[in-house]
């Protein structure tokens, strides 16, 4: 999911930083600072999730947990994911510092979208609707992220358009795993900590 | 007298055209010979191989998940030319790529896949290595990868700790 340094054109890097900058600023502005521990927890989980390998047939990949982060944090996903990605780049050499903006944009945007589109449905009293919405949030967050990664690559080099399609197809199994993970998480939080699914925005 | 002169004139013209004819023939002959000689010269180039006595650098590329970066675009850049690849090809099934350095300095090997992953290895080559010295003594800096074991644990802990510290910093700034 992380784009490495040296792939993106300067304009794509700049666009990535513009989206990430705006998202982080807006997320910090909307964040309820009394709930910052929750943000740190979610950011830490995202930071560590990249170390958990998932075997998917012949290949293996690592969890992203974009959907769950989005449902728990809402707009604050931007600063949380930005911080986690920054530390992943520095401590684990995942991605890079120049490309941090584009990586934040391609992972935090789907998280916020998952919250905006499916957030209300996951809190619904209708259990079936909540289940479907949770799975869809996890599944679609990964697919949207894959789409954005492909888009960044295609923007930088039109020859990589075919690659963009490949990336999209490759991420389907991970998206299913994340959909199921999000479903379990939502079902647990609905019973144990329903407040956690309301985002951390200031009311 | 006039008839004799005329005869001489005819003989001179005859000799002139004969010379022209001969030179034309020789030009055609040379051209034909050249035309046939060229392919012969090419096919005369033999090919062969021998085992190189030079020391090679062999690298393995892999993902953080442990998978090898197999059959991917691999380019080797010499210290003299940073832009044009000294060697280009693909990694093998096990993510391996090797090359024989020809000059001192920092060589770069870049392997990239089609999903936005790019691994870059920097290999400092010394004159000692080129002269067949202790080639196994490659600097540790040449190996850069995901930390393992205790190092990975400490880095993970440091990361989580930093996240909470940043949170405290943000919280304090918001209070002020």
PDB file of C-alpha atoms in Angstrom, chain A residues 12-180:
ATOM      1  CA  UNK A  12       2.072  14.339  -7.879  1.00  0.00           C
ATOM      2  CA  UNK A  13       4.201  14.717  -4.739  1.00  0.00           C
ATOM      3  CA  UNK A  14       3.048  18.328  -4.377  1.00  0.00           C
ATOM      4  CA  UNK A  15      -0.597  17.355  -4.903  1.00  0.00           C
ATOM      5  CA  UNK A  16      -0.212  14.641  -2.274  1.00  0.00           C
ATOM      6  CA  UNK A  17       1.215  17.101   0.241  1.00  0.00           C
ATOM      7  CA  UNK A  18      -1.560  19.598  -0.520  1.00  0.00           C
ATOM      8  CA  UNK A  19      -4.291  17.000   0.185  1.00  0.00           C
ATOM      9  CA  UNK A  20      -2.483  15.635   3.241  1.00  0.00           C
ATOM     10  CA  UNK A  21      -1.799  19.141   4.608  1.00  0.00           C
ATOM     11  CA  UNK A  22      -5.396  20.236   4.207  1.00  0.00           C
ATOM     12  CA  UNK A  23      -6.681  16.966   5.689  1.00  0.00           C
ATOM     13  CA  UNK A  24      -4.356  17.079   8.700  1.00  0.00           C
ATOM     14  CA  UNK A  25      -5.197  20.728   9.403  1.00  0.00           C
ATOM     15  CA  UNK A  26      -8.948  20.089   9.133  1.00  0.00           C
ATOM     16  CA  UNK A  27      -8.687  16.893  11.206  1.00  0.00           C
ATOM     17  CA  UNK A  28      -6.794  18.689  13.988  1.00  0.00           C
ATOM     18  CA  UNK A  29      -9.277  21.529  13.918  1.00  0.00           C
ATOM     19  CA  UNK A  30     -12.254  19.187  14.261  1.00  0.00           C
ATOM     20  CA  UNK A  31     -10.610  16.946  16.856  1.00  0.00           C
ATOM     21  CA  UNK A  32     -11.994  16.919  20.358  1.00  0.00           C
ATOM     22  CA  UNK A  33      -8.774  17.167  22.357  1.00  0.00           C
ATOM     23  CA  UNK A  34     -10.345  15.337  25.290  1.00  0.00           C
ATOM     24  CA  UNK A  35     -10.439  12.246  23.115  1.00  0.00           C
ATOM     25  CA  UNK A  36      -6.846  12.478  21.982  1.00  0.00           C
ATOM     26  CA  UNK A  37      -5.917   9.240  23.769  1.00  0.00           C
ATOM     27  CA  UNK A  38      -8.307   7.439  21.442  1.00  0.00           C
ATOM     28  CA  UNK A  39      -6.613   9.064  18.468  1.00  0.00           C
ATOM     29  CA  UNK A  40      -3.199   7.957  19.766  1.00  0.00           C
ATOM     30  CA  UNK A  41      -4.462   4.416  20.315  1.00  0.00           C
ATOM     31  CA  UNK A  42      -5.877   4.199  16.788  1.00  0.00           C
ATOM     32  CA  UNK A  43      -2.709   5.743  15.338  1.00  0.00           C
ATOM     33  CA  UNK A  44      -0.573   3.196  17.226  1.00  0.00           C
ATOM     34  CA  UNK A  45      -2.713   0.320  15.970  1.00  0.00           C
ATOM     35  CA  UNK A  46      -2.333   1.586  12.410  1.00  0.00           C
ATOM     36  CA  UNK A  47       1.414   2.002  12.947  1.00  0.00           C
ATOM     37  CA  UNK A  48       1.791  -1.595  14.197  1.00  0.00           C
ATOM     38  CA  UNK A  49      -0.717  -3.211  11.817  1.00  0.00           C
ATOM     39  CA  UNK A  50       1.772  -2.920   8.974  1.00  0.00           C
ATOM     40  CA  UNK A  51       3.924  -5.487  10.792  1.00  0.00           C
ATOM     41  CA  UNK A  52       1.165  -8.105  10.822  1.00  0.00           C
ATOM     42  CA  UNK A  53       1.512 -10.247   7.740  1.00  0.00           C
ATOM     43  CA  UNK A  54      -1.510 -11.900   6.243  1.00  0.00           C
ATOM     44  CA  UNK A  55      -0.984 -14.962   4.087  1.00  0.00           C
ATOM     45  CA  UNK A  56      -3.267 -14.842   1.082  1.00  0.00           C
ATOM     46  CA  UNK A  57      -2.663 -17.928  -1.033  1.00  0.00           C
ATOM     47  CA  UNK A  58       0.746 -17.738  -2.659  1.00  0.00           C
ATOM     48  CA  UNK A  59       1.388 -14.148  -1.659  1.00  0.00           C
ATOM     49  CA  UNK A  60       1.295 -12.308   1.633  1.00  0.00           C
ATOM     50  CA  UNK A  61       0.524  -8.759   2.521  1.00  0.00           C
ATOM     51  CA  UNK A  62       0.093  -6.704   5.647  1.00  0.00           C
ATOM     52  CA  UNK A  63      -3.057  -5.333   7.231  1.00  0.00           C
ATOM     53  CA  UNK A  64      -3.877  -1.669   6.738  1.00  0.00           C
ATOM     54  CA  UNK A  65      -6.987  -1.278   8.963  1.00  0.00           C
ATOM     55  CA  UNK A  66      -8.000   1.840   7.059  1.00  0.00           C
ATOM     56  CA  UNK A  67     -11.725   1.116   7.472  1.00  0.00           C
ATOM     57  CA  UNK A  68     -11.665   0.584  11.271  1.00  0.00           C
ATOM     58  CA  UNK A  69      -9.478   3.671  11.785  1.00  0.00           C
ATOM     59  CA  UNK A  70     -11.891   5.727   9.725  1.00  0.00           C
ATOM     60  CA  UNK A  71     -14.971   4.517  11.626  1.00  0.00           C
ATOM     61  CA  UNK A  72     -13.363   5.250  15.008  1.00  0.00           C
ATOM     62  CA  UNK A  73     -11.685   8.575  14.196  1.00  0.00           C
ATOM     63  CA  UNK A  74     -13.640  10.241  11.414  1.00  0.00           C
ATOM     64  CA  UNK A  75     -11.862  13.346  10.140  1.00  0.00           C
ATOM     65  CA  UNK A  76      -9.076  12.899  12.680  1.00  0.00           C
ATOM     66  CA  UNK A  77      -7.939   9.883  10.606  1.00  0.00           C
ATOM     67  CA  UNK A  78      -5.785  12.346   8.666  1.00  0.00           C
ATOM     68  CA  UNK A  79      -3.482  13.446  11.517  1.00  0.00           C
ATOM     69  CA  UNK A  80      -3.497   9.928  13.018  1.00  0.00           C
ATOM     70  CA  UNK A  81      -2.527   8.210   9.755  1.00  0.00           C
ATOM     71  CA  UNK A  82      -0.033  10.955   8.893  1.00  0.00           C
ATOM     72  CA  UNK A  83       1.787  10.470  12.213  1.00  0.00           C
ATOM     73  CA  UNK A  84       1.778   6.681  11.893  1.00  0.00           C
ATOM     74  CA  UNK A  85       3.084   6.821   8.317  1.00  0.00           C
ATOM     75  CA  UNK A  86       5.790   9.308   9.298  1.00  0.00           C
ATOM     76  CA  UNK A  87       7.025   6.951  11.994  1.00  0.00           C
ATOM     77  CA  UNK A  88       6.754   3.927   9.705  1.00  0.00           C
ATOM     78  CA  UNK A  89       8.920   5.745   7.154  1.00  0.00           C
ATOM     79  CA  UNK A  90      11.528   6.722   9.743  1.00  0.00           C
ATOM     80  CA  UNK A  91      11.595   3.532  11.827  1.00  0.00           C
ATOM     81  CA  UNK A  92      10.675   0.764   9.369  1.00  0.00           C
ATOM     82  CA  UNK A  93      11.667   2.324   6.018  1.00  0.00           C
ATOM     83  CA  UNK A  94       8.118   1.875   4.686  1.00  0.00           C
ATOM     84  CA  UNK A  95       7.321   4.448   2.016  1.00  0.00           C
ATOM     85  CA  UNK A  96       9.414   7.573   2.433  1.00  0.00           C
ATOM     86  CA  UNK A  97       9.421  11.162   3.626  1.00  0.00           C
ATOM     87  CA  UNK A  98       8.940  12.914   0.287  1.00  0.00           C
ATOM     88  CA  UNK A  99       6.114  10.611  -0.671  1.00  0.00           C
ATOM     89  CA  UNK A 100       4.520  10.866   2.800  1.00  0.00           C
ATOM     90  CA  UNK A 101       1.919  13.353   1.561  1.00  0.00           C
ATOM     91  CA  UNK A 102       0.712  11.090  -1.251  1.00  0.00           C
ATOM     92  CA  UNK A 103       0.683   8.050   1.044  1.00  0.00           C
ATOM     93  CA  UNK A 104      -1.307   9.937   3.677  1.00  0.00           C
ATOM     94  CA  UNK A 105      -3.768  11.098   1.019  1.00  0.00           C
ATOM     95  CA  UNK A 106      -4.248   7.603  -0.398  1.00  0.00           C
ATOM     96  CA  UNK A 107      -4.840   6.005   3.022  1.00  0.00           C
ATOM     97  CA  UNK A 108      -6.592   8.729   5.042  1.00  0.00           C
ATOM     98  CA  UNK A 109      -9.045   9.799   2.326  1.00  0.00           C
ATOM     99  CA  UNK A 110     -10.677   6.311   2.156  1.00  0.00           C
ATOM    100  CA  UNK A 111     -10.783   6.252   5.989  1.00  0.00           C
ATOM    101  CA  UNK A 112     -12.703   9.529   6.108  1.00  0.00           C
ATOM    102  CA  UNK A 113     -14.977   8.367   3.277  1.00  0.00           C
ATOM    103  CA  UNK A 114     -15.710   5.126   5.163  1.00  0.00           C
ATOM    104  CA  UNK A 115     -16.763   7.238   8.162  1.00  0.00           C
ATOM    105  CA  UNK A 116     -18.860   9.669   6.142  1.00  0.00           C
ATOM    106  CA  UNK A 117     -20.606   7.032   4.018  1.00  0.00           C
ATOM    107  CA  UNK A 118     -20.983   4.085   6.413  1.00  0.00           C
ATOM    108  CA  UNK A 119     -20.518   5.639   9.868  1.00  0.00           C
ATOM    109  CA  UNK A 120     -24.225   6.211  10.535  1.00  0.00           C
ATOM    110  CA  UNK A 121     -25.199   2.784   9.178  1.00  0.00           C
ATOM    111  CA  UNK A 122     -22.713   0.963  11.435  1.00  0.00           C
ATOM    112  CA  UNK A 123     -24.455   2.560  14.454  1.00  0.00           C
ATOM    113  CA  UNK A 124     -27.881   1.578  13.155  1.00  0.00           C
ATOM    114  CA  UNK A 125     -30.181  -0.543  15.350  1.00  0.00           C
ATOM    115  CA  UNK A 126     -30.748  -2.809  12.388  1.00  0.00           C
ATOM    116  CA  UNK A 127     -28.041  -5.410  12.951  1.00  0.00           C
ATOM    117  CA  UNK A 128     -28.073  -6.674   9.390  1.00  0.00           C
ATOM    118  CA  UNK A 129     -27.644  -3.169   7.969  1.00  0.00           C
ATOM    119  CA  UNK A 130     -24.846  -2.468  10.459  1.00  0.00           C
ATOM    120  CA  UNK A 131     -23.078  -5.710   9.496  1.00  0.00           C
ATOM    121  CA  UNK A 132     -23.271  -5.031   5.784  1.00  0.00           C
ATOM    122  CA  UNK A 133     -22.150  -1.420   6.286  1.00  0.00           C
ATOM    123  CA  UNK A 134     -19.194  -2.522   8.430  1.00  0.00           C
ATOM    124  CA  UNK A 135     -18.004  -5.072   5.909  1.00  0.00           C
ATOM    125  CA  UNK A 136     -18.491  -2.572   3.070  1.00  0.00           C
ATOM    126  CA  UNK A 137     -16.558   0.101   4.995  1.00  0.00           C
ATOM    127  CA  UNK A 138     -13.547  -2.193   5.479  1.00  0.00           C
ATOM    128  CA  UNK A 139     -13.706  -3.651   1.996  1.00  0.00           C
ATOM    129  CA  UNK A 140     -14.254  -0.415   0.094  1.00  0.00           C
ATOM    130  CA  UNK A 141     -11.677   1.504   2.143  1.00  0.00           C
ATOM    131  CA  UNK A 142      -8.941  -0.871   0.942  1.00  0.00           C
ATOM    132  CA  UNK A 143     -10.201  -0.832  -2.637  1.00  0.00           C
ATOM    133  CA  UNK A 144     -10.412   2.979  -2.683  1.00  0.00           C
ATOM    134  CA  UNK A 145      -6.926   3.178  -1.262  1.00  0.00           C
ATOM    135  CA  UNK A 146      -5.642   0.783  -3.959  1.00  0.00           C
ATOM    136  CA  UNK A 147      -7.414   2.909  -6.546  1.00  0.00           C
ATOM    137  CA  UNK A 148      -5.743   6.072  -5.229  1.00  0.00           C
ATOM    138  CA  UNK A 149      -2.290   4.407  -5.185  1.00  0.00           C
ATOM    139  CA  UNK A 150      -2.866   3.362  -8.799  1.00  0.00           C
ATOM    140  CA  UNK A 151      -4.016   6.885  -9.620  1.00  0.00           C
ATOM    141  CA  UNK A 152      -0.858   8.447  -8.139  1.00  0.00           C
ATOM    142  CA  UNK A 153       1.306   6.075 -10.177  1.00  0.00           C
ATOM    143  CA  UNK A 154      -0.684   6.646 -13.365  1.00  0.00           C
ATOM    144  CA  UNK A 155      -0.508  10.431 -12.839  1.00  0.00           C
ATOM    145  CA  UNK A 156       3.257  10.273 -12.589  1.00  0.00           C
ATOM    146  CA  UNK A 157       3.760   7.923 -15.502  1.00  0.00           C
ATOM    147  CA  UNK A 158       0.942   7.252 -18.020  1.00  0.00           C
ATOM    148  CA  UNK A 159       2.618   3.932 -18.906  1.00  0.00           C
ATOM    149  CA  UNK A 160       1.668   2.719 -15.468  1.00  0.00           C
ATOM    150  CA  UNK A 161      -2.066   2.783 -16.244  1.00  0.00           C
ATOM    151  CA  UNK A 162      -2.028  -0.993 -16.674  1.00  0.00           C
ATOM    152  CA  UNK A 163      -0.235  -1.261 -13.359  1.00  0.00           C
ATOM    153  CA  UNK A 164      -2.990   0.721 -11.716  1.00  0.00           C
ATOM    154  CA  UNK A 165      -5.508  -1.892 -12.849  1.00  0.00           C
ATOM    155  CA  UNK A 166      -3.272  -4.674 -11.539  1.00  0.00           C
ATOM    156  CA  UNK A 167      -2.984  -3.003  -8.142  1.00  0.00           C
ATOM    157  CA  UNK A 168      -6.753  -2.810  -7.941  1.00  0.00           C
ATOM    158  CA  UNK A 169      -7.149  -6.552  -8.671  1.00  0.00           C
ATOM    159  CA  UNK A 170      -4.323  -7.581  -6.325  1.00  0.00           C
ATOM    160  CA  UNK A 171      -5.957  -5.898  -3.340  1.00  0.00           C
ATOM    161  CA  UNK A 172      -9.297  -7.721  -3.545  1.00  0.00           C
ATOM    162  CA  UNK A 173      -8.277 -10.565  -1.137  1.00  0.00           C
ATOM    163  CA  UNK A 174      -6.881  -8.071   1.410  1.00  0.00           C
ATOM    164  CA  UNK A 175     -10.061  -6.025   1.085  1.00  0.00           C
ATOM    165  CA  UNK A 176     -12.141  -9.109   1.983  1.00  0.00           C
ATOM    166  CA  UNK A 177      -9.936  -9.795   5.041  1.00  0.00           C
ATOM    167  CA  UNK A 178     -10.245  -6.171   6.136  1.00  0.00           C
ATOM    168  CA  UNK A 179     -13.988  -6.210   5.523  1.00  0.00           C
ATOM    169  CA  UNK A 180     -14.362  -9.188   7.889  1.00  0.00           C
TER     170      UNK A 180
END
